[in-house]
CSV table of C-alpha atoms and ligand atoms in Angstrom, one decimal:
chain,number,residue,atom,x,y,z
G,1,UNK,CA,90.2,91.4,50.4
G,2,UNK,CA,89.5,92.0,46.8
G,3,UNK,CA,88.1,95.7,46.8
G,4,UNK,CA,87.1,96.0,43.3
G,5,UNK,CA,85.1,93.1,42.2
G,6,UNK,CA,84.2,94.3,38.7
G,7,UNK,CA,82.6,91.8,36.0
G,8,UNK,CA,83.5,92.3,32.6
G,9,UNK,CA,79.9,93.0,31.9
G,10,UNK,CA,79.0,95.5,34.7
G,11,UNK,CA,78.8,99.0,34.3
G,12,UNK,CA,82.4,100.8,34.2
G,13,UNK,CA,83.1,102.4,37.6
G,14,UNK,CA,84.5,105.4,35.8
G,15,UNK,CA,80.8,106.5,35.4
G,16,UNK,CA,80.9,106.4,31.6
G,17,UNK,CA,77.3,104.2,31.4
G,18,UNK,CA,79.1,101.8,29.1
G,19,UNK,CA,80.2,98.2,30.2
G,20,UNK,CA,83.7,97.7,31.7
G,21,UNK,CA,84.9,95.5,28.9
G,22,UNK,CA,84.1,98.1,26.4
G,23,UNK,CA,85.5,101.2,28.6
G,24,UNK,CA,88.3,101.2,31.2
G,25,UNK,CA,89.2,97.4,31.4
G,26,UNK,CA,91.8,97.6,28.6
G,27,UNK,CA,93.5,100.6,30.3
G,28,UNK,CA,93.2,99.1,33.7
G,29,UNK,CA,94.8,95.8,32.3
G,30,UNK,CA,97.5,97.8,30.6
G,31,UNK,CA,98.3,99.6,33.7
G,32,UNK,CA,98.3,96.7,36.0
G,33,UNK,CA,100.9,94.7,33.7
G,34,UNK,CA,103.1,97.9,33.5
G,35,UNK,CA,103.1,98.4,37.3
G,36,UNK,CA,103.9,94.4,37.9
G,37,UNK,CA,106.7,94.6,35.3
G,38,UNK,CA,108.2,97.9,37.2
G,39,UNK,CA,108.1,96.0,40.6
G,40,UNK,CA,109.6,92.8,38.9
G,41,UNK,CA,107.5,90.0,37.8
G,42,UNK,CA,107.7,87.2,40.2
G,43,UNK,CA,108.9,89.1,43.0
G,44,UNK,CA,105.6,89.9,44.8
G,45,UNK,CA,103.2,87.7,47.0
G,46,UNK,CA,99.7,87.1,46.5
G,47,UNK,CA,98.8,90.0,48.8
G,48,UNK,CA,101.4,92.0,46.6
G,49,UNK,CA,99.3,91.3,43.5
G,50,UNK,CA,96.2,92.4,45.4
G,51,UNK,CA,97.9,96.0,45.9
G,52,UNK,CA,99.3,95.9,42.4
G,53,UNK,CA,95.7,95.1,40.9
G,54,UNK,CA,94.1,97.9,43.0
G,55,UNK,CA,96.7,100.4,42.0
G,56,UNK,CA,96.2,99.3,38.1
G,57,UNK,CA,92.5,100.0,38.6
G,58,UNK,CA,93.1,103.4,40.1
G,59,UNK,CA,95.4,104.2,37.2
G,60,UNK,CA,93.4,102.8,34.5
G,61,UNK,CA,90.0,104.5,35.1
G,62,UNK,CA,89.2,107.2,32.6
G,63,UNK,CA,89.1,110.6,34.2
G,64,UNK,CA,89.1,114.3,32.9
G,65,UNK,CA,91.9,116.3,33.4
G,66,UNK,CA,94.6,115.5,36.1
G,67,UNK,CA,97.9,114.0,35.9
G,68,UNK,CA,98.1,110.3,36.8
G,69,UNK,CA,101.7,109.3,37.7
G,70,UNK,CA,103.2,106.7,35.3
G,71,UNK,CA,102.6,103.1,36.1
G,72,UNK,CA,106.5,102.5,35.7
G,73,UNK,CA,107.0,105.2,38.6
G,74,UNK,CA,104.3,103.8,40.6
G,75,UNK,CA,105.8,100.1,40.3
G,76,UNK,CA,109.3,101.2,41.2
G,77,UNK,CA,108.2,103.4,44.2
G,78,UNK,CA,105.8,100.5,45.3
G,79,UNK,CA,108.9,98.0,45.1
G,80,UNK,CA,111.0,100.5,47.3
G,81,UNK,CA,108.1,101.1,49.8
G,82,UNK,CA,108.0,97.4,50.2
G,83,UNK,CA,111.8,97.0,50.7
G,84,UNK,CA,111.7,99.5,53.5
G,85,UNK,CA,108.6,97.8,55.1
G,86,UNK,CA,110.5,94.5,55.0
G,87,UNK,CA,113.5,95.9,56.8
G,88,UNK,CA,111.0,97.6,59.5
G,89,UNK,CA,109.6,94.3,60.0
G,90,UNK,CA,112.8,92.2,60.1
G,91,UNK,CA,114.1,94.6,62.7
G,92,UNK,CA,110.8,94.9,64.4
G,93,UNK,CA,111.5,98.6,64.4
G,94,UNK,CA,108.5,100.2,66.1
G,95,UNK,CA,110.0,103.6,65.8
G,96,UNK,CA,110.4,103.5,61.9
G,97,UNK,CA,106.6,102.0,61.7
G,98,UNK,CA,105.2,104.9,63.9
G,99,UNK,CA,107.4,107.4,61.6
G,100,UNK,CA,105.7,106.0,58.6
G,101,UNK,CA,102.2,106.4,60.1
G,102,UNK,CA,103.0,110.1,60.9
G,103,UNK,CA,104.3,110.8,57.6
G,104,UNK,CA,100.8,109.3,56.1
G,105,UNK,CA,98.9,111.5,58.6
G,106,UNK,CA,100.9,114.5,57.3
G,107,UNK,CA,99.7,113.4,53.8
G,108,UNK,CA,96.3,113.2,55.0
G,109,UNK,CA,96.2,116.7,56.1
G,110,UNK,CA,98.4,118.3,53.1
G,111,UNK,CA,96.9,116.5,50.1
G,112,UNK,CA,93.6,118.1,49.2
G,113,UNK,CA,91.8,114.9,47.9
G,114,UNK,CA,92.8,112.9,51.0
G,115,UNK,CA,91.0,115.3,53.5
G,116,UNK,CA,87.8,113.3,53.0
G,117,UNK,CA,89.4,110.1,54.3
G,118,UNK,CA,88.5,110.4,57.7
G,119,UNK,CA,86.4,108.2,60.4
G,120,UNK,CA,83.1,109.8,61.5
G,121,UNK,CA,83.9,108.8,65.2
G,122,UNK,CA,81.1,110.5,66.7
G,123,UNK,CA,78.8,107.9,65.0
G,124,UNK,CA,80.3,105.7,67.3
G,125,UNK,CA,79.9,107.5,70.4
G,126,UNK,CA,83.5,108.6,70.6
G,127,UNK,CA,84.1,112.3,71.5
G,128,UNK,CA,87.6,113.6,71.3
G,129,UNK,CA,88.6,115.8,74.0
G,130,UNK,CA,85.7,114.7,76.3
G,131,UNK,CA,86.7,113.7,79.8
G,132,UNK,CA,85.9,109.9,80.0
G,133,UNK,CA,85.5,108.1,83.2
G,134,UNK,CA,88.7,106.2,83.2
G,135,UNK,CA,91.6,106.6,80.8
G,136,UNK,CA,90.9,103.0,79.1
G,137,UNK,CA,87.4,104.1,78.2
G,138,UNK,CA,88.7,106.3,75.2
G,139,UNK,CA,91.1,103.4,74.4
G,140,UNK,CA,88.5,100.8,74.5
G,141,UNK,CA,86.1,103.0,72.1
G,142,UNK,CA,89.1,103.3,69.5
G,143,UNK,CA,89.6,99.6,69.6
G,144,UNK,CA,85.8,99.0,68.9
G,145,UNK,CA,85.8,101.2,65.9
G,146,UNK,CA,88.7,99.6,64.4
G,147,UNK,CA,87.3,96.2,65.1
G,148,UNK,CA,84.3,97.2,63.2
G,149,UNK,CA,85.9,99.0,60.2
G,150,UNK,CA,88.1,95.9,59.9
G,151,UNK,CA,85.3,93.9,59.4
G,152,UNK,CA,82.3,93.8,57.0
G,153,UNK,CA,81.2,97.1,58.3
G,154,UNK,CA,84.1,99.0,57.1
G,155,UNK,CA,83.8,97.9,53.3
G,156,UNK,CA,82.3,101.3,52.2
G,157,UNK,CA,84.9,103.4,54.4
G,158,UNK,CA,87.4,101.3,52.3
G,159,UNK,CA,85.8,101.9,48.7
G,160,UNK,CA,85.5,105.5,49.5
G,161,UNK,CA,89.3,105.5,50.9
G,162,UNK,CA,90.4,104.0,47.8
G,163,UNK,CA,88.2,106.5,45.5
G,164,UNK,CA,89.8,109.5,47.4
G,165,UNK,CA,93.3,107.8,46.9
G,166,UNK,CA,92.8,107.5,43.3
G,167,UNK,CA,91.7,111.2,43.0
G,168,UNK,CA,94.6,112.2,44.9
G,169,UNK,CA,97.0,110.4,42.5
G,170,UNK,CA,95.3,112.2,39.8
G,171,UNK,CA,94.8,115.7,41.0
G,172,UNK,CA,97.3,116.4,43.8
G,173,UNK,CA,101.1,116.7,43.4
G,174,UNK,CA,103.5,114.3,45.0
G,175,UNK,CA,107.1,114.0,45.3
G,176,UNK,CA,108.8,110.6,45.1
G,177,UNK,CA,109.2,110.4,48.8
G,178,UNK,CA,105.5,111.2,49.4
G,179,UNK,CA,104.3,108.9,47.0
G,180,UNK,CA,106.2,106.1,48.4
G,181,UNK,CA,104.4,106.7,51.8
G,182,UNK,CA,100.9,107.0,50.1
G,183,UNK,CA,101.8,103.5,48.4
G,184,UNK,CA,102.8,102.0,51.7
G,185,UNK,CA,99.6,103.2,53.0
G,186,UNK,CA,97.7,101.8,50.2
G,187,UNK,CA,99.2,98.5,50.9
G,188,UNK,CA,98.1,98.5,54.4
G,189,UNK,CA,94.5,99.3,53.3
G,190,UNK,CA,94.4,96.7,50.7
G,191,UNK,CA,95.9,93.6,52.8
G,192,UNK,CA,93.7,92.2,55.4
G,193,UNK,CA,96.3,91.6,58.2
G,194,UNK,CA,97.5,95.4,57.9
G,195,UNK,CA,94.3,97.5,57.7
G,196,UNK,CA,94.2,98.3,61.2
G,197,UNK,CA,97.7,100.3,60.5
G,198,UNK,CA,95.7,102.3,57.9
G,199,UNK,CA,92.6,102.7,60.1
G,200,UNK,CA,95.0,104.0,63.2
G,201,UNK,CA,96.7,106.6,61.2
G,202,UNK,CA,93.3,107.9,59.7
G,203,UNK,CA,91.8,107.9,63.5
G,204,UNK,CA,94.6,109.7,64.9
G,205,UNK,CA,94.4,112.3,61.9
G,206,UNK,CA,90.6,112.5,62.6
G,207,UNK,CA,91.4,113.1,66.2
G,208,UNK,CA,93.6,115.9,65.7
G,209,UNK,CA,91.5,117.5,62.8
G,210,UNK,CA,88.6,117.6,65.3
G,211,UNK,CA,90.3,119.0,68.1
G,212,UNK,CA,92.4,121.6,66.1
G,213,UNK,CA,89.4,122.7,64.4
G,214,UNK,CA,87.2,123.2,67.7
G,215,UNK,CA,90.2,125.1,69.2
G,216,UNK,CA,90.3,127.3,66.2
G,217,UNK,CA,86.4,127.8,66.6
G,218,UNK,CA,86.7,128.8,70.1
G,219,UNK,CA,89.5,131.3,69.3
G,220,UNK,CA,87.3,132.9,66.6
G,221,UNK,CA,84.2,133.1,68.9
G,222,UNK,CA,86.3,135.1,71.6
G,223,UNK,CA,88.0,137.3,68.9
G,224,UNK,CA,84.8,138.6,67.3
G,225,UNK,CA,81.9,140.0,68.9
G,226,UNK,CA,78.2,140.6,67.8
G,227,UNK,CA,79.1,143.4,65.3
G,228,UNK,CA,81.6,141.8,63.1
G,229,UNK,CA,79.5,138.5,62.2
G,230,UNK,CA,80.6,138.7,58.5
G,231,UNK,CA,84.3,138.5,59.6
G,232,UNK,CA,83.5,135.8,62.0
G,233,UNK,CA,81.4,133.7,59.3
G,234,UNK,CA,84.3,134.4,56.8
G,235,UNK,CA,87.0,132.6,59.1
G,236,UNK,CA,84.4,129.9,60.1
G,237,UNK,CA,84.0,129.1,56.5
G,238,UNK,CA,87.6,128.6,55.9
G,239,UNK,CA,88.0,126.5,59.1
G,240,UNK,CA,85.1,124.1,58.0
G,241,UNK,CA,86.8,124.1,54.6
G,242,UNK,CA,90.1,123.1,55.7
G,243,UNK,CA,88.5,120.5,58.2
G,244,UNK,CA,85.8,118.8,56.1
G,245,UNK,CA,85.4,116.1,58.9
G,246,UNK,CA,84.5,118.9,61.5
G,247,UNK,CA,82.0,120.2,59.1
G,248,UNK,CA,80.4,116.9,58.6
G,249,UNK,CA,80.3,116.4,62.3
G,250,UNK,CA,78.3,119.7,63.0
G,251,UNK,CA,76.0,118.7,60.1
G,252,UNK,CA,75.3,115.4,61.4
G,253,UNK,CA,74.9,116.7,65.2
G,254,UNK,CA,72.4,119.6,64.0
G,255,UNK,CA,70.0,116.7,62.5
G,256,UNK,CA,67.6,116.9,65.6
G,257,UNK,CA,67.4,120.7,65.6
G,258,UNK,CA,66.8,120.7,61.8
G,259,UNK,CA,64.0,118.2,62.4
G,260,UNK,CA,62.7,120.2,65.1
G,261,UNK,CA,62.5,123.5,63.0
G,262,UNK,CA,61.1,121.9,59.9
G,263,UNK,CA,58.3,120.6,62.0
G,264,UNK,CA,57.7,123.8,63.2
G,265,UNK,CA,57.7,125.0,59.8
G,266,UNK,CA,55.4,122.2,58.4
G,267,UNK,CA,53.0,123.0,61.0
G,268,UNK,CA,53.0,126.8,60.6
G,269,UNK,CA,54.5,127.4,64.0
G,270,UNK,CA,57.1,129.7,62.5
G,271,UNK,CA,55.9,132.9,60.4
G,272,UNK,CA,57.9,132.8,57.0
G,273,UNK,CA,56.4,135.8,55.6
G,274,UNK,CA,59.3,136.4,53.2
G,275,UNK,CA,58.7,139.4,51.0
G,276,UNK,CA,56.9,138.8,47.6
G,277,UNK,CA,59.8,139.9,45.3
G,278,UNK,CA,61.8,137.0,46.7
G,279,UNK,CA,59.5,134.2,45.4
G,280,UNK,CA,58.0,135.9,42.6
G,281,UNK,CA,59.6,134.0,39.9
G,282,UNK,CA,58.6,130.7,41.6
G,283,UNK,CA,55.0,132.1,41.8
G,284,UNK,CA,54.9,132.6,38.2
G,285,UNK,CA,56.3,129.1,37.5
G,286,UNK,CA,54.0,127.6,40.1
G,287,UNK,CA,51.0,129.2,38.2
G,288,UNK,CA,52.1,128.4,34.7
G,289,UNK,CA,52.7,124.6,35.8
G,290,UNK,CA,49.9,124.3,38.2
G,291,UNK,CA,47.8,122.1,35.8
G,292,UNK,CA,50.3,119.8,34.7
G,293,UNK,CA,51.9,119.7,38.2
G,294,UNK,CA,48.7,118.5,39.9
G,295,UNK,CA,48.2,116.2,37.4
G,296,UNK,CA,51.7,114.7,37.9
G,297,UNK,CA,51.2,114.7,41.6
G,298,UNK,CA,47.7,113.1,41.6
G,299,UNK,CA,48.4,110.5,38.8
G,300,UNK,CA,51.7,109.2,40.2
G,301,UNK,CA,51.5,106.1,41.9
G,302,UNK,CA,54.4,106.7,44.2
G,303,UNK,CA,53.5,110.3,46.1
G,304,UNK,CA,57.1,111.4,46.8
G,305,UNK,CA,58.2,111.0,43.2
G,306,UNK,CA,55.1,112.8,42.4
G,307,UNK,CA,55.9,115.6,44.4
G,308,UNK,CA,59.5,115.8,43.4
G,309,UNK,CA,58.3,116.0,39.7
G,310,UNK,CA,55.9,118.5,40.4
G,311,UNK,CA,58.3,120.7,42.0
G,312,UNK,CA,61.0,120.6,39.7
G,313,UNK,CA,60.2,123.5,37.7
G,314,UNK,CA,60.5,125.4,41.0
G,315,UNK,CA,64.0,124.4,41.6
G,316,UNK,CA,64.9,125.9,38.2
G,317,UNK,CA,64.2,129.4,39.1
G,318,UNK,CA,65.5,129.2,42.7
G,319,UNK,CA,69.2,128.2,41.4
G,320,UNK,CA,69.6,128.5,37.8
G,321,UNK,CA,67.1,131.5,37.5
G,322,UNK,CA,68.7,133.4,40.3
G,323,UNK,CA,66.0,133.5,42.9
G,324,UNK,CA,68.4,132.3,45.6
G,325,UNK,CA,69.9,135.4,45.7
G,326,UNK,CA,66.9,137.3,46.8
G,327,UNK,CA,65.2,134.2,48.7
G,328,UNK,CA,67.8,133.2,50.9
G,329,UNK,CA,68.6,136.6,52.7
G,330,UNK,CA,64.7,136.7,53.4
G,331,UNK,CA,64.2,133.5,54.9
G,332,UNK,CA,67.3,133.9,57.1
G,333,UNK,CA,65.6,137.2,58.2
G,334,UNK,CA,62.5,135.7,58.9
G,335,UNK,CA,64.1,132.7,61.0
G,336,UNK,CA,66.2,135.3,62.8
G,337,UNK,CA,63.1,137.5,63.7
G,338,UNK,CA,61.6,134.4,65.0
G,339,UNK,CA,64.6,133.4,67.1
G,340,UNK,CA,64.6,136.9,68.8
G,341,UNK,CA,60.7,136.9,69.6
G,342,UNK,CA,59.9,133.3,70.7
G,343,UNK,CA,59.6,132.6,74.2
G,344,UNK,CA,60.0,128.9,73.6
G,345,UNK,CA,63.5,128.2,74.6
G,346,UNK,CA,63.7,124.6,72.9
G,347,UNK,CA,62.6,126.2,69.7
G,348,UNK,CA,65.2,129.1,70.2
G,349,UNK,CA,68.2,126.7,70.6
G,350,UNK,CA,67.1,124.7,67.5
G,351,UNK,CA,66.8,127.9,65.7
G,352,UNK,CA,70.0,129.0,66.7
G,353,UNK,CA,71.7,125.9,65.5
G,354,UNK,CA,69.5,125.8,62.3
G,355,UNK,CA,70.5,129.3,61.5
G,356,UNK,CA,74.3,128.1,61.8
G,357,UNK,CA,73.8,125.1,59.6
G,358,UNK,CA,72.0,127.1,56.7
G,359,UNK,CA,74.7,129.9,56.7
G,360,UNK,CA,77.8,127.8,57.3
G,361,UNK,CA,77.8,124.2,56.6
G,362,UNK,CA,78.1,123.1,53.1
G,363,UNK,CA,75.9,120.1,52.6
G,364,UNK,CA,73.4,118.8,50.4
G,365,UNK,CA,70.7,118.7,53.0
G,366,UNK,CA,71.1,122.3,53.2
G,367,UNK,CA,70.1,122.7,49.6
G,368,UNK,CA,67.2,120.4,50.1
G,369,UNK,CA,66.2,122.3,52.8
G,370,UNK,CA,66.1,125.7,51.2
G,371,UNK,CA,64.4,124.2,48.2
G,372,UNK,CA,61.6,123.0,50.4
G,373,UNK,CA,61.4,126.6,52.0
G,374,UNK,CA,61.1,128.4,48.7
G,375,UNK,CA,58.1,126.0,47.5
G,376,UNK,CA,56.4,126.5,51.1
G,377,UNK,CA,56.7,130.4,50.8
G,378,UNK,CA,55.4,130.2,47.1
G,379,UNK,CA,52.4,128.1,48.1
G,380,UNK,CA,51.7,130.5,51.0
G,381,UNK,CA,51.2,133.2,48.6
G,382,UNK,CA,48.8,131.0,46.4
G,383,UNK,CA,47.0,129.0,48.7
G,384,UNK,CA,46.1,131.9,51.2
G,385,UNK,CA,44.5,134.4,49.3
G,386,UNK,CA,43.6,137.3,49.7
G,387,UNK,CA,47.2,138.6,50.5
G,388,UNK,CA,47.5,142.0,51.5
G,389,UNK,CA,50.5,144.2,51.5
G,390,UNK,CA,49.5,147.2,53.5
G,391,UNK,CA,52.8,148.8,53.3
G,392,UNK,CA,52.5,149.2,49.7
G,393,UNK,CA,49.1,149.6,49.6
G,394,UNK,CA,48.1,146.3,47.5
G,395,UNK,CA,45.9,143.5,47.7
G,396,UNK,CA,46.1,140.2,45.7
G,397,UNK,CA,42.5,138.4,45.7
G,398,UNK,CA,43.3,136.0,42.9
G,399,UNK,CA,46.4,134.3,41.6
G,400,UNK,CA,45.9,136.4,38.0
G,401,UNK,CA,46.7,139.7,40.3
G,402,UNK,CA,50.3,138.5,40.5
G,403,UNK,CA,50.2,138.6,36.6
G,404,UNK,CA,48.5,142.2,36.7
G,405,UNK,CA,50.9,144.5,34.9
G,406,UNK,CA,49.4,147.4,37.0
G,407,UNK,CA,49.6,145.9,40.1
G,408,UNK,CA,53.2,144.6,39.7
G,409,UNK,CA,54.4,147.7,38.5
G,410,UNK,CA,52.8,149.5,41.6
G,411,UNK,CA,54.8,147.1,43.4
G,412,UNK,CA,58.0,147.6,41.7
G,413,UNK,CA,57.5,151.5,42.3
G,414,UNK,CA,57.0,150.9,45.9
G,415,UNK,CA,60.3,149.0,46.1
G,416,UNK,CA,62.2,151.6,44.2
G,417,UNK,CA,60.5,154.4,46.9
G,418,UNK,CA,62.1,152.3,49.4
G,419,UNK,CA,65.6,152.5,47.8
G,420,UNK,CA,65.3,148.6,46.9
G,421,UNK,CA,66.3,149.4,43.4
G,422,UNK,CA,67.7,146.0,42.8
G,423,UNK,CA,64.8,144.2,44.1
G,424,UNK,CA,62.5,146.5,41.8
G,425,UNK,CA,64.5,145.5,38.8
G,426,UNK,CA,64.2,141.9,39.7
G,427,UNK,CA,60.2,142.2,40.0
G,428,UNK,CA,60.1,143.9,36.7
G,429,UNK,CA,62.1,141.2,34.9
G,430,UNK,CA,60.2,138.3,36.6
G,431,UNK,CA,57.2,139.9,35.2
G,432,UNK,CA,58.4,140.5,31.7
G,433,UNK,CA,59.9,137.1,31.5
G,434,UNK,CA,57.7,134.8,33.3
G,435,UNK,CA,54.7,136.8,34.6
G,436,UNK,CA,52.9,137.9,31.4
G,437,UNK,CA,52.9,134.3,30.1
G,438,UNK,CA,51.3,133.1,33.2
G,439,UNK,CA,48.4,135.4,32.9
G,440,UNK,CA,46.5,133.2,30.8
G,441,UNK,CA,46.9,130.0,33.0
G,442,UNK,CA,46.1,132.3,36.1
G,443,UNK,CA,42.6,132.9,34.5
G,444,UNK,CA,42.1,129.2,33.1
G,445,UNK,CA,43.3,127.4,35.9
G,446,UNK,CA,42.5,129.6,38.9
G,447,UNK,CA,41.2,126.7,41.2
G,448,UNK,CA,44.0,124.3,40.1
G,449,UNK,CA,46.5,126.7,41.4
G,450,UNK,CA,44.9,127.5,44.5
G,451,UNK,CA,44.1,123.8,45.1
G,452,UNK,CA,47.9,122.8,44.2
G,453,UNK,CA,49.3,125.1,46.7
G,454,UNK,CA,47.0,124.2,49.4
G,455,UNK,CA,47.4,120.5,48.7
G,456,UNK,CA,51.2,121.2,49.2
G,457,UNK,CA,50.9,123.0,52.3
G,458,UNK,CA,48.4,120.7,53.9
G,459,UNK,CA,50.4,117.5,52.8
G,460,UNK,CA,53.1,118.5,55.1
G,461,UNK,CA,50.9,119.3,58.1
G,462,UNK,CA,49.3,115.7,57.6
G,463,UNK,CA,52.7,114.3,57.7
G,464,UNK,CA,53.7,115.5,61.1
V,501,ZN,ZN1,85.3,103.3,32.2
């Protein structure tokens, strides 16, 4: 199967935004020519040519940094790998073949860029380590997965696997022996008749990763009690980092619990009363942008795009602006409190999984959720006025009160009196950099600010 079907006029796959013929094609053609010369022109089959072309492609794409092995070295080693495979085939040497597969599985674990080449077996209802009714059942499931991935359904997996191989050639270090193993495996992947060899190797590596990671997690859970959560999290993070497939599995499996909690948030069944300081920059930005944001939201023909556009400024303060550092612990604290207080056991279980997901797993889903919670907490401060902070003896009746220097200074003093020095500094800074400027808009667009915040809060409730 020809894996990279790139037309001369298509966008270059290196991501430069230029046309292939004006970008990487020259380098790809050159690498391909040099590899086939090193292999020995005329000494390879049509299938061999596919492998060479794929390799030339991986070599020729423009990349930043890294150290791609020279095409001559790759061609030479490819030739050696093929000679060895011919011998295995000629002697029908099953032992040598499985040794080669084992050597490839070692690479899949040791080379950093190859760690993402795994098969999400749980998506095929396969659970390793689980007791199946008969011994054959697991084998049957494995066969089904392989059959599926050998066919058209496996195209995405193949493209990803090739990309990772290219990245690994570029950034990981290889001895000649290791490279030869990798090239043999690349050949398995590219050629239709041998693709199952590649898939079996990856599947067995996936299985061992999932089982080892689960075992390690059990050990850690037993080692640490309730009191040393920090150490526990640290060790957990290192396991998830070393076994990304386990991370991905946990994240996928948390989906139902995440949806359940997010629904509860949208319906106001969970109390997310984060402290004011943890969303103060966001409040200022929402006030400053409310007029144009609600316009963007209302005038957009496509509501989700409109919402995204309207919310973009809030993201700016969350990550680049550093509000995340204050917001994240606050929101975790609220969820944790809810977890302890709720009588609803379903919600409790889901919250448990949700917190685990937020704290430990590294996923883009996680970032999207934090952004969403941030906006929601900002809206609560602006859409549900008046807001009382009895402990600080403060009241916010209108949006402009958040931009009132006296009130904010009083709030900062209150934080200071509670030994929350960092928070007090953060509040004063937020006021100086954003709050003061937002004052005028807070007066001019008071209704728009409140309506916009309410609109966002209600929009979620309607969706459910
Ligand atoms: Zn390019």
